[in-house]
N, CA and C atoms as an extended XYZ file, in Angstrom:
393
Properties=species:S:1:pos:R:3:atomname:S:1:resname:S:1:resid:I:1 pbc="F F F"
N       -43.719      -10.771       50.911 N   UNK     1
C       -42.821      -10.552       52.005 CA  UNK     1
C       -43.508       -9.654       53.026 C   UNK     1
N       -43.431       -9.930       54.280 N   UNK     2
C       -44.553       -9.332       54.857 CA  UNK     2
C       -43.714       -8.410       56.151 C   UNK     2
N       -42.079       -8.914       56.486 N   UNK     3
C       -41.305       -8.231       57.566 CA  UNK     3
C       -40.008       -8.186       56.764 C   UNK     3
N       -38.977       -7.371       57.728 N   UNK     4
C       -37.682       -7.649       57.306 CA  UNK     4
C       -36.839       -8.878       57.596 C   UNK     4
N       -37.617      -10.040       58.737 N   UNK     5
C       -36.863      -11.101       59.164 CA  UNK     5
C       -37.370      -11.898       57.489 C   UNK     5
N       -38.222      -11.611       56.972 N   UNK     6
C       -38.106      -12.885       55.859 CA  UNK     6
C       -36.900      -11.985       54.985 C   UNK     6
N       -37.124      -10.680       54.307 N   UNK     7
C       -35.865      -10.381       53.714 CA  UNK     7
C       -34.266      -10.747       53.911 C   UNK     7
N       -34.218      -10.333       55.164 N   UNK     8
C       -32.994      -10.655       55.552 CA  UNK     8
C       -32.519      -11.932       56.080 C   UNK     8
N       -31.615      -12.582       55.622 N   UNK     9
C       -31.586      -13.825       56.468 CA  UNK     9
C       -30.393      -13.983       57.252 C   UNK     9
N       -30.133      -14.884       58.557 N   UNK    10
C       -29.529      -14.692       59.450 CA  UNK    10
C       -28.225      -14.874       59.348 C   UNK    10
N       -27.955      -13.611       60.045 N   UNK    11
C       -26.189      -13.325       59.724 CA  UNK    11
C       -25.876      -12.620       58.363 C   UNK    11
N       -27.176      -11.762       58.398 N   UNK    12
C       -26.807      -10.282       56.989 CA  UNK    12
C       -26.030       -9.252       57.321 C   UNK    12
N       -25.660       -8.850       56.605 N   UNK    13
C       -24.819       -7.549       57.059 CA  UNK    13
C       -25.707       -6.515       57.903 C   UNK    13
N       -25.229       -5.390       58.259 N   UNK    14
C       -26.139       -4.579       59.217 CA  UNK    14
C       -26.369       -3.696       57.802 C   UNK    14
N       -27.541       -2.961       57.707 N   UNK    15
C       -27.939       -2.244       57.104 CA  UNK    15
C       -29.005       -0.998       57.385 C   UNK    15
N       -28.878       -0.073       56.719 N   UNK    16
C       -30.023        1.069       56.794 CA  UNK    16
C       -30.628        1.398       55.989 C   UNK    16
N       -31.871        1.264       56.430 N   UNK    17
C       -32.854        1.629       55.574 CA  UNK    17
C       -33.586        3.407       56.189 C   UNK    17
N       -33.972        3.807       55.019 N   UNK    18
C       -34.653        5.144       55.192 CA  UNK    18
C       -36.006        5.192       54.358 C   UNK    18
N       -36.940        5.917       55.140 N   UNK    19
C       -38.064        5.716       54.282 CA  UNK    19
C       -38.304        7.104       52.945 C   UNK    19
N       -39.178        6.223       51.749 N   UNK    20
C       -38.699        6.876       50.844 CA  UNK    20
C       -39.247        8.142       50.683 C   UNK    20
N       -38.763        8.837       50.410 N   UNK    21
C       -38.632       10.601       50.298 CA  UNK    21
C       -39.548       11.150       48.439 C   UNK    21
N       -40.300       11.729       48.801 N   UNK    22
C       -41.231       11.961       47.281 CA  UNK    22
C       -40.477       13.301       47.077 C   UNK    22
N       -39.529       13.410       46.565 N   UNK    23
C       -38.106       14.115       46.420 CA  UNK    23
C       -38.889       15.189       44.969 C   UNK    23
N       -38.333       16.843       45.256 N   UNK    24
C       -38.533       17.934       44.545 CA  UNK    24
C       -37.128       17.912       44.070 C   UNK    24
N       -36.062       17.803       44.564 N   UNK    25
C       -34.697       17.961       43.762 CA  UNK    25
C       -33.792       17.704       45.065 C   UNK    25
N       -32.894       17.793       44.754 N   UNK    26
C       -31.863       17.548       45.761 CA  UNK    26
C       -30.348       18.163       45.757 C   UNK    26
N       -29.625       18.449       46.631 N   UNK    27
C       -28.643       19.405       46.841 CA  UNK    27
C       -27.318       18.811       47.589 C   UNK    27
N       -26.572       19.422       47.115 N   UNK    28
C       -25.040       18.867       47.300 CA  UNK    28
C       -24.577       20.298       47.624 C   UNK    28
N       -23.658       20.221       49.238 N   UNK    29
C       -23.183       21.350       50.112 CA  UNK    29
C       -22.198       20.676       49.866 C   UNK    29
N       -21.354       21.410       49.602 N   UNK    30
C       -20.292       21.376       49.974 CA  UNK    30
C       -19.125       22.267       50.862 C   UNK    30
N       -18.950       21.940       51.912 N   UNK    31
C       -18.499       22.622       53.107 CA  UNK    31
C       -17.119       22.812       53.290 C   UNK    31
N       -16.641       23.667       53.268 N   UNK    32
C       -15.094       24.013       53.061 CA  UNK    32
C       -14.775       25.048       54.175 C   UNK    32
N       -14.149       24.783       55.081 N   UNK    33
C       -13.895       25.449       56.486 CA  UNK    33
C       -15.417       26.002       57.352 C   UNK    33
N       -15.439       27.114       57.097 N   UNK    34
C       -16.819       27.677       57.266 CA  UNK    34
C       -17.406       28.204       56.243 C   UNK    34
N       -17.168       28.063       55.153 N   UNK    35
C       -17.755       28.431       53.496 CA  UNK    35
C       -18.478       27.227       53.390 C   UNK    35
N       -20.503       27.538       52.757 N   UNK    36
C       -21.054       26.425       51.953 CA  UNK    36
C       -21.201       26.623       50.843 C   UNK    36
N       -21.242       26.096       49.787 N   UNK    37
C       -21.222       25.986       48.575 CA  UNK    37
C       -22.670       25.181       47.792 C   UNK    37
N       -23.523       25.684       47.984 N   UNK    38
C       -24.771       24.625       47.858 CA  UNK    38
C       -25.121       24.705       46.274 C   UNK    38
N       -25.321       23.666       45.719 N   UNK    39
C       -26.345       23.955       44.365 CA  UNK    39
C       -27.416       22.548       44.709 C   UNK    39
N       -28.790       23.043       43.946 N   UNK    40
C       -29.670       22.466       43.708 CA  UNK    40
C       -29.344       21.262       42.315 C   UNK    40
N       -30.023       20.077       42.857 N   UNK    41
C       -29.401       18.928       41.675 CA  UNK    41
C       -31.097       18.206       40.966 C   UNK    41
N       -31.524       18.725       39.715 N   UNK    42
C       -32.371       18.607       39.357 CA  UNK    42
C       -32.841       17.328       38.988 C   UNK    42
N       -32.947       16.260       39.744 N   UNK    43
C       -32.612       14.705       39.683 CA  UNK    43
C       -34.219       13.913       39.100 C   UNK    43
N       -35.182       14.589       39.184 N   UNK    44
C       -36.531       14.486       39.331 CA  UNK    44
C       -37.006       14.713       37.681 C   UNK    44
N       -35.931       15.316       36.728 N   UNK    45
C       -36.279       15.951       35.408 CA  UNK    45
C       -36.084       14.364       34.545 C   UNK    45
N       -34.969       13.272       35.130 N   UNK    46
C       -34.918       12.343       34.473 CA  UNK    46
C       -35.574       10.924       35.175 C   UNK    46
N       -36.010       10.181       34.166 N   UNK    47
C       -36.327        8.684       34.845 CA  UNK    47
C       -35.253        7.836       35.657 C   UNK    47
N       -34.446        8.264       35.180 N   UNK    48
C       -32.892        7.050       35.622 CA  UNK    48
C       -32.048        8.173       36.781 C   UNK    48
N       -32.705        9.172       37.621 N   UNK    49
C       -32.059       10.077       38.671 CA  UNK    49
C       -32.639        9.786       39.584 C   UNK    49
N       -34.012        9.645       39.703 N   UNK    50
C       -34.866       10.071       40.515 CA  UNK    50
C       -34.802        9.319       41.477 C   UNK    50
N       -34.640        8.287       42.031 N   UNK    51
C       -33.389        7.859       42.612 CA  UNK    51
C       -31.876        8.108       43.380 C   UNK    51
N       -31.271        8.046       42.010 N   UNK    52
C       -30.373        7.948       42.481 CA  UNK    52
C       -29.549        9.456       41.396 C   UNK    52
N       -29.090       10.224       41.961 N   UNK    53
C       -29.002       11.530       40.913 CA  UNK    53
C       -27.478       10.781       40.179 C   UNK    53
N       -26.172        9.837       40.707 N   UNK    54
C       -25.367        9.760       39.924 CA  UNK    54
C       -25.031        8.295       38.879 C   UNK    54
N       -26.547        8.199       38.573 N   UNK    55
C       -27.113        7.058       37.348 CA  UNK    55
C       -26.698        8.315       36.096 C   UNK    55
N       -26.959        9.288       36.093 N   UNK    56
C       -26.802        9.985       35.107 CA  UNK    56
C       -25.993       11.337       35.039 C   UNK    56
N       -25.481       11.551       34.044 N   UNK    57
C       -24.430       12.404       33.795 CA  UNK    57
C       -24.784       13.851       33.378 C   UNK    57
N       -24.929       14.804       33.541 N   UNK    58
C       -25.245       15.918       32.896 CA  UNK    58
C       -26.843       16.679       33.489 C   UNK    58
N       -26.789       16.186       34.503 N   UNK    59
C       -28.082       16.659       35.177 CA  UNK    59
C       -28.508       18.370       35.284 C   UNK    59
N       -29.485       19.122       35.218 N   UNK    60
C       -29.292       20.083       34.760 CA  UNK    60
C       -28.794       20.509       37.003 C   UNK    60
N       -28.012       21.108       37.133 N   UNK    61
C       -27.606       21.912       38.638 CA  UNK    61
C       -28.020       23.425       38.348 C   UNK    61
N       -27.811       24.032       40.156 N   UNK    62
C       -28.036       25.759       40.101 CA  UNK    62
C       -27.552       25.865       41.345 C   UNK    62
N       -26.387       26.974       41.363 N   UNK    63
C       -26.730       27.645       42.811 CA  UNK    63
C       -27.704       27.789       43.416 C   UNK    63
N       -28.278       27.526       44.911 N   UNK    64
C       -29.041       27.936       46.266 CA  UNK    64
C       -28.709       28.442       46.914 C   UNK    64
N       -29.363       29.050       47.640 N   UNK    65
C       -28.563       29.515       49.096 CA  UNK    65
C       -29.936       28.256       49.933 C   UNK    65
N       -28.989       28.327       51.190 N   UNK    66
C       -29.769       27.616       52.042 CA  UNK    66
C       -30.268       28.436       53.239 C   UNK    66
N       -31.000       28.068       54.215 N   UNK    67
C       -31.504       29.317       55.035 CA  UNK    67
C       -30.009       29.355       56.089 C   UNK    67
N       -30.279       29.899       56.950 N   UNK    68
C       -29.074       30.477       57.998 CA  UNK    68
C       -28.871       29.468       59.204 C   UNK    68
N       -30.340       28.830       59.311 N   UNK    69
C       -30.325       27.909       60.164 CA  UNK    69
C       -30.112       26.473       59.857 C   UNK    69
N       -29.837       25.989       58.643 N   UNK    70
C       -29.096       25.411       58.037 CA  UNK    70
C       -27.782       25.225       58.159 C   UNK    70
N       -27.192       26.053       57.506 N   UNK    71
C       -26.243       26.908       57.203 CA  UNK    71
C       -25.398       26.405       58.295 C   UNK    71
N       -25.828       27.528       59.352 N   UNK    72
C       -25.208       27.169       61.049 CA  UNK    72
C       -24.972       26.075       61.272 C   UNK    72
N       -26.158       25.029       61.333 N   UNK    73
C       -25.900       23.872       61.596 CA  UNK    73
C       -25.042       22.696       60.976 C   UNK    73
N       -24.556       22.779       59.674 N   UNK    74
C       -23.664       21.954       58.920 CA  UNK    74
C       -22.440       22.313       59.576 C   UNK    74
N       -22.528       23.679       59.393 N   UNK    75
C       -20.729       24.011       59.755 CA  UNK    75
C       -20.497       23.528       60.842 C   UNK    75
N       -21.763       24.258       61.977 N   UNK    76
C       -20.901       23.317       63.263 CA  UNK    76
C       -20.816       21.180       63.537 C   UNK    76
N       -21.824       21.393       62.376 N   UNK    77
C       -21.786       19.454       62.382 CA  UNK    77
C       -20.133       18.994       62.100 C   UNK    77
N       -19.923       19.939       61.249 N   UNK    78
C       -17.921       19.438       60.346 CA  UNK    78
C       -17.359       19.528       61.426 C   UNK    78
N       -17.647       21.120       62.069 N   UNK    79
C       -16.374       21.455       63.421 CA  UNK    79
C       -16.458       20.390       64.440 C   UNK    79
N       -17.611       19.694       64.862 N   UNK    80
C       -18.063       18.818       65.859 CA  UNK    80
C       -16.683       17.925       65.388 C   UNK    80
N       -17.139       17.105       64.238 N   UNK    81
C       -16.756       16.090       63.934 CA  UNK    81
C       -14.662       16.081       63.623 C   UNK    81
N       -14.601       17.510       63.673 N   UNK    82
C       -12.952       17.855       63.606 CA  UNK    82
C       -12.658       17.658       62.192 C   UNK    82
N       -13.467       17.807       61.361 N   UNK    83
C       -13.005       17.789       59.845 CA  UNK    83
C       -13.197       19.247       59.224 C   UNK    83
N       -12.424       19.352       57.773 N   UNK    84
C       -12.610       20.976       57.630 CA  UNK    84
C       -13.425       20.570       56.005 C   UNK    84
N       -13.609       19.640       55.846 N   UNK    85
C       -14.689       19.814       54.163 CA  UNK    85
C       -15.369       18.120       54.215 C   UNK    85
N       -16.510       18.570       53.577 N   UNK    86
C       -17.336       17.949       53.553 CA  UNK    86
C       -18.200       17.484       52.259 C   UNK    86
N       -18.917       16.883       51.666 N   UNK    87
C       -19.655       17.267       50.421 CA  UNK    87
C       -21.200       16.627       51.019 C   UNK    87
N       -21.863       17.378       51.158 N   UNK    88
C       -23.211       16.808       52.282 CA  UNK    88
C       -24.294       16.891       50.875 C   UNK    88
N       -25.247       15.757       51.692 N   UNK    89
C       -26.241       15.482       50.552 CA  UNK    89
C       -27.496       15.749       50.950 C   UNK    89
N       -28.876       16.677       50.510 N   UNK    90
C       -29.179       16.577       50.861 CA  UNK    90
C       -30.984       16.246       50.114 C   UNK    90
N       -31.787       16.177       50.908 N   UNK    91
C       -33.094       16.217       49.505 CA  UNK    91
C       -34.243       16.443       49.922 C   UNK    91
N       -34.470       17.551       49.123 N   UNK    92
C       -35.602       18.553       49.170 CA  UNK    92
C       -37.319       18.159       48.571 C   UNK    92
N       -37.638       17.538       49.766 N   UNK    93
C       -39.056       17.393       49.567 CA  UNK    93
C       -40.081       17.993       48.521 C   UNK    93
N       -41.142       17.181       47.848 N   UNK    94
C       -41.699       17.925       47.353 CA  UNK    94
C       -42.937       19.108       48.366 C   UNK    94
N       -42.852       19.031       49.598 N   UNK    95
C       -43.801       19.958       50.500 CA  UNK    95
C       -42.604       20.878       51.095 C   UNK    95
N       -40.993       20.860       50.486 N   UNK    96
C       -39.992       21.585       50.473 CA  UNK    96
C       -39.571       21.277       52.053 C   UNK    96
N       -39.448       20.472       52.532 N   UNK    97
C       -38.788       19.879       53.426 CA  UNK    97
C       -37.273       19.406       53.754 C   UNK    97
N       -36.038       19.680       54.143 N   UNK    98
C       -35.197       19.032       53.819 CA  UNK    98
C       -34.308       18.382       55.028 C   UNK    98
N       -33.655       16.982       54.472 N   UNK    99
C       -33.697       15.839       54.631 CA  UNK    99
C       -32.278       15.051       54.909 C   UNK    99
N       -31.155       15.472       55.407 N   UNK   100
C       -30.322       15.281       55.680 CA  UNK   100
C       -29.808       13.657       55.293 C   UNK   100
N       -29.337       13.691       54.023 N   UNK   101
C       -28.424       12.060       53.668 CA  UNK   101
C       -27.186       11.435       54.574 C   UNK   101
N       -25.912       12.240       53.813 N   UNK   102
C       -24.817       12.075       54.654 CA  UNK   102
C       -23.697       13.290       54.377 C   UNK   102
N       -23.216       13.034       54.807 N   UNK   103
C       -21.689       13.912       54.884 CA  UNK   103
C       -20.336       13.240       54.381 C   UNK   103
N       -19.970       13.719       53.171 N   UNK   104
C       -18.981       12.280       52.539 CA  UNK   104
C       -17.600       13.318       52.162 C   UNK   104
N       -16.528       12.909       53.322 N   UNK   105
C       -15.562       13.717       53.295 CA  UNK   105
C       -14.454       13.441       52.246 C   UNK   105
N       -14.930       12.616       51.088 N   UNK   106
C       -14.185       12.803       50.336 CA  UNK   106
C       -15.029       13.011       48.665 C   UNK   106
N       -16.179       13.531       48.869 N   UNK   107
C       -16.844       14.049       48.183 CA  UNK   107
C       -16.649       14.678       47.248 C   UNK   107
N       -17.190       14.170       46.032 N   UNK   108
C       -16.926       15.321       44.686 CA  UNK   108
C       -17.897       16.333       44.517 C   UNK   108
N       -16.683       17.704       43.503 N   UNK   109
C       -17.823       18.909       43.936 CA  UNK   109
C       -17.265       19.157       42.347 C   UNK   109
N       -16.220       19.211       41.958 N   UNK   110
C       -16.056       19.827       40.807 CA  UNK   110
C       -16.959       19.569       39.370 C   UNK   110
N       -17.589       18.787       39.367 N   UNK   111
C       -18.796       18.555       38.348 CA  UNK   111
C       -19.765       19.830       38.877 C   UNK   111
N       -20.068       20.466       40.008 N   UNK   112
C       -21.062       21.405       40.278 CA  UNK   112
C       -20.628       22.745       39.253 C   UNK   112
N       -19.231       22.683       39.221 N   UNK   113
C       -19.104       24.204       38.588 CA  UNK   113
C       -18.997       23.795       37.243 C   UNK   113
N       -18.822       23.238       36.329 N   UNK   114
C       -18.258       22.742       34.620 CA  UNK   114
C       -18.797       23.640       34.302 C   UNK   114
N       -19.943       24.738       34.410 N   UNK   115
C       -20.146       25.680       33.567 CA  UNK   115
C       -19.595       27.006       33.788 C   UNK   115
N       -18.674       26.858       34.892 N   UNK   116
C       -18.513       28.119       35.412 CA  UNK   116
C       -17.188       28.413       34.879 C   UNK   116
N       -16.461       29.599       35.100 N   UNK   117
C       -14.964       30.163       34.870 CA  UNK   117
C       -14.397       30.037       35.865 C   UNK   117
N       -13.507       28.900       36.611 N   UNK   118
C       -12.639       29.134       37.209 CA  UNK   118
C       -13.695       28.393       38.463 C   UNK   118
N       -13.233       27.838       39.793 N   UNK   119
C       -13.763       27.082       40.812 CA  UNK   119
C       -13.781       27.575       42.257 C   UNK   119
N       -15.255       28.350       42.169 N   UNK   120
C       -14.813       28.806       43.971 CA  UNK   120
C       -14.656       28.172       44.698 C   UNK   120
N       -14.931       26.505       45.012 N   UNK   121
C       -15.125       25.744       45.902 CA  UNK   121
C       -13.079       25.133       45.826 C   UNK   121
N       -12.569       24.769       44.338 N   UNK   122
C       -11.123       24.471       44.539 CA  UNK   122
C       -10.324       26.008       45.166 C   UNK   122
N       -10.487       27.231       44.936 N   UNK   123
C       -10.120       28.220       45.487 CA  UNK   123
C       -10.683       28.436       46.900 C   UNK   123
N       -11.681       27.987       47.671 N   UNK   124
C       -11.950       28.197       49.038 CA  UNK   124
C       -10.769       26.645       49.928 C   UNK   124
N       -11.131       25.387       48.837 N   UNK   125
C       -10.068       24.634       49.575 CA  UNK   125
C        -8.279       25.232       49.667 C   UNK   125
N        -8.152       25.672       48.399 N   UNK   126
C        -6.649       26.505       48.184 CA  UNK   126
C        -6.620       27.114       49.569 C   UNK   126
N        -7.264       28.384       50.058 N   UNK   127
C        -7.087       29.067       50.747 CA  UNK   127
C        -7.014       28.422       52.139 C   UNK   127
N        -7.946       27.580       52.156 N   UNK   128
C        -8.028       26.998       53.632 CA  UNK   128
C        -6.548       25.827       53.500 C   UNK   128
N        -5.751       25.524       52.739 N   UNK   129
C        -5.041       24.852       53.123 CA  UNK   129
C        -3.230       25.391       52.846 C   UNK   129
N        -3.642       26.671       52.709 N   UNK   130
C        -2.645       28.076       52.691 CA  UNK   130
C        -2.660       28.984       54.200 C   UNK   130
N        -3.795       28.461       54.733 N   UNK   131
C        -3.775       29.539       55.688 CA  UNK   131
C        -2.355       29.032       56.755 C   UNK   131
Protein backbone atom coordinates (compact mmCIF):
# COMPACT_ATOMS: atom_id res chain seq x y z
CA UNK A 1 0.00 0.00 0.00
CA UNK A 2 1.83 2.89 -0.97
CA UNK A 3 -0.98 6.14 -0.14
CA UNK A 4 -4.08 6.56 1.78
CA UNK A 5 -6.28 6.72 -1.57
CA UNK A 6 -5.54 2.85 -1.93
CA UNK A 7 -6.50 2.34 1.90
CA UNK A 8 -9.40 4.15 1.89
CA UNK A 9 -11.96 3.67 -0.58
CA UNK A 10 -14.43 6.13 -1.90
CA UNK A 11 -17.02 7.36 0.30
CA UNK A 12 -15.09 6.26 3.79
CA UNK A 13 -15.91 7.79 6.70
CA UNK A 14 -13.75 10.91 7.61
CA UNK A 15 -11.04 9.91 9.81
CA UNK A 16 -7.85 10.93 11.86
CA UNK A 17 -4.93 9.80 11.84
CA UNK A 18 -1.92 10.87 14.19
CA UNK A 19 1.52 9.96 13.82
CA UNK A 20 2.81 7.38 16.11
CA UNK A 21 4.19 8.61 19.40
CA UNK A 22 7.34 6.28 20.94
CA UNK A 23 5.33 6.85 24.22
CA UNK A 24 7.31 6.89 28.01
CA UNK A 25 3.83 6.63 29.81
CA UNK A 26 0.90 8.51 29.59
CA UNK A 27 -1.46 10.66 31.77
CA UNK A 28 -5.03 11.21 32.45
CA UNK A 29 -6.04 15.03 33.83
CA UNK A 30 -8.69 15.24 34.98
CA UNK A 31 -10.13 18.77 35.19
CA UNK A 32 -12.75 19.73 37.59
CA UNK A 33 -13.60 23.54 37.60
CA UNK A 34 -10.12 24.93 37.97
CA UNK A 35 -8.67 21.84 39.97
CA UNK A 36 -6.25 19.21 37.86
CA UNK A 37 -5.99 16.00 39.00
CA UNK A 38 -3.17 14.36 36.93
CA UNK A 39 -1.68 10.80 37.43
CA UNK A 40 0.88 9.18 35.31
CA UNK A 41 -0.53 5.80 33.50
CA UNK A 42 2.28 3.28 33.22
CA UNK A 43 1.02 1.76 29.83
CA UNK A 44 4.58 0.93 28.38
CA UNK A 45 5.21 -1.84 31.47
CA UNK A 46 2.68 -4.17 29.49
CA UNK A 47 2.58 -5.66 25.84
CA UNK A 48 -1.27 -5.35 25.43
CA UNK A 49 -1.15 -1.18 26.77
CA UNK A 50 1.30 0.14 24.88
CA UNK A 51 -1.06 1.14 22.67
CA UNK A 52 -3.81 1.39 23.91
CA UNK A 53 -3.61 1.79 28.03
CA UNK A 54 -7.55 0.51 28.39
CA UNK A 55 -6.74 -3.19 26.76
CA UNK A 56 -5.75 -3.80 30.27
CA UNK A 57 -6.93 -3.60 33.70
CA UNK A 58 -4.79 -2.87 36.65
CA UNK A 59 -2.08 -0.83 35.15
CA UNK A 60 0.36 0.23 37.67
CA UNK A 61 -0.83 4.68 37.97
CA UNK A 62 0.90 7.68 40.24
CA UNK A 63 0.18 11.07 40.99
CA UNK A 64 2.15 14.01 38.77
CA UNK A 65 2.07 17.28 38.91
CA UNK A 66 2.24 18.88 35.58
CA UNK A 67 4.24 22.11 34.93
CA UNK A 68 2.19 25.52 35.38
CA UNK A 69 2.21 26.13 31.85
CA UNK A 70 0.31 23.24 31.27
CA UNK A 71 -1.70 23.50 33.91
CA UNK A 72 -2.87 27.13 32.72
CA UNK A 73 -3.51 26.03 29.56
CA UNK A 74 -6.08 23.03 30.07
CA UNK A 75 -8.08 25.03 32.42
CA UNK A 76 -8.47 27.79 30.17
CA UNK A 77 -9.02 25.15 27.14
CA UNK A 78 -12.44 23.77 29.49
CA UNK A 79 -13.36 27.57 30.26
CA UNK A 80 -12.98 28.33 26.39
CA UNK A 81 -15.06 25.53 25.55
CA UNK A 82 -17.88 26.46 28.53
CA UNK A 83 -17.56 23.10 30.19
CA UNK A 84 -16.55 22.65 33.94
CA UNK A 85 -14.79 18.83 33.84
CA UNK A 86 -12.99 17.15 31.64
CA UNK A 87 -10.85 13.82 31.69
CA UNK A 88 -7.89 14.87 29.15
CA UNK A 89 -5.45 12.41 27.77
CA UNK A 90 -2.35 12.86 27.43
CA UNK A 91 1.24 11.07 26.33
CA UNK A 92 4.46 11.57 27.45
CA UNK A 93 7.18 11.02 25.06
CA UNK A 94 10.00 9.02 25.54
CA UNK A 95 12.45 12.50 24.96
CA UNK A 96 9.55 13.63 27.68
CA UNK A 97 7.56 15.59 25.38
CA UNK A 98 3.89 15.94 25.83
CA UNK A 99 1.25 15.36 23.43
CA UNK A 100 -2.16 16.40 23.74
CA UNK A 101 -4.96 13.36 22.77
CA UNK A 102 -8.37 14.63 23.65
CA UNK A 103 -10.59 16.01 26.17
CA UNK A 104 -13.51 13.49 26.93
CA UNK A 105 -16.19 15.18 29.00
CA UNK A 106 -17.57 12.30 30.14
CA UNK A 107 -14.48 10.68 31.16
CA UNK A 108 -13.64 8.17 33.77
CA UNK A 109 -11.41 9.04 36.69
CA UNK A 110 -12.45 6.89 39.52
CA UNK A 111 -10.20 3.84 38.63
CA UNK A 112 -7.19 6.60 39.20
CA UNK A 113 -7.82 6.60 42.96
CA UNK A 114 -8.83 2.52 43.93
CA UNK A 115 -5.90 2.73 46.09
CA UNK A 116 -6.64 5.65 47.81
CA UNK A 117 -9.11 6.49 51.01
CA UNK A 118 -11.83 8.34 49.95
CA UNK A 119 -11.85 10.46 46.22
CA UNK A 120 -10.49 13.92 45.76
CA UNK A 121 -11.50 14.20 42.28
CA UNK A 122 -15.57 12.85 43.36
CA UNK A 123 -15.16 15.50 46.31
CA UNK A 124 -13.77 18.43 43.98
CA UNK A 125 -16.88 17.48 41.55
CA UNK A 126 -19.23 17.48 44.96
CA UNK A 127 -18.07 20.86 45.68
CA UNK A 128 -18.21 22.36 42.33
CA UNK A 129 -21.73 21.26 41.93
CA UNK A 130 -22.70 22.61 45.61
CA UNK A 131 -21.35 25.80 44.99
Amino acid sequence: MNNLEEYFCPGSAPVLLQEKLEKKSELRVTVVGDRLFSYRIYSQENDFSKVDFRHVDNLRTEKCQLSDEISTKLIKMIKVWNISFAAVDLVETVSEELFFLEANVAGNWLWLEKEQDGSEIAKAIADLLTQ
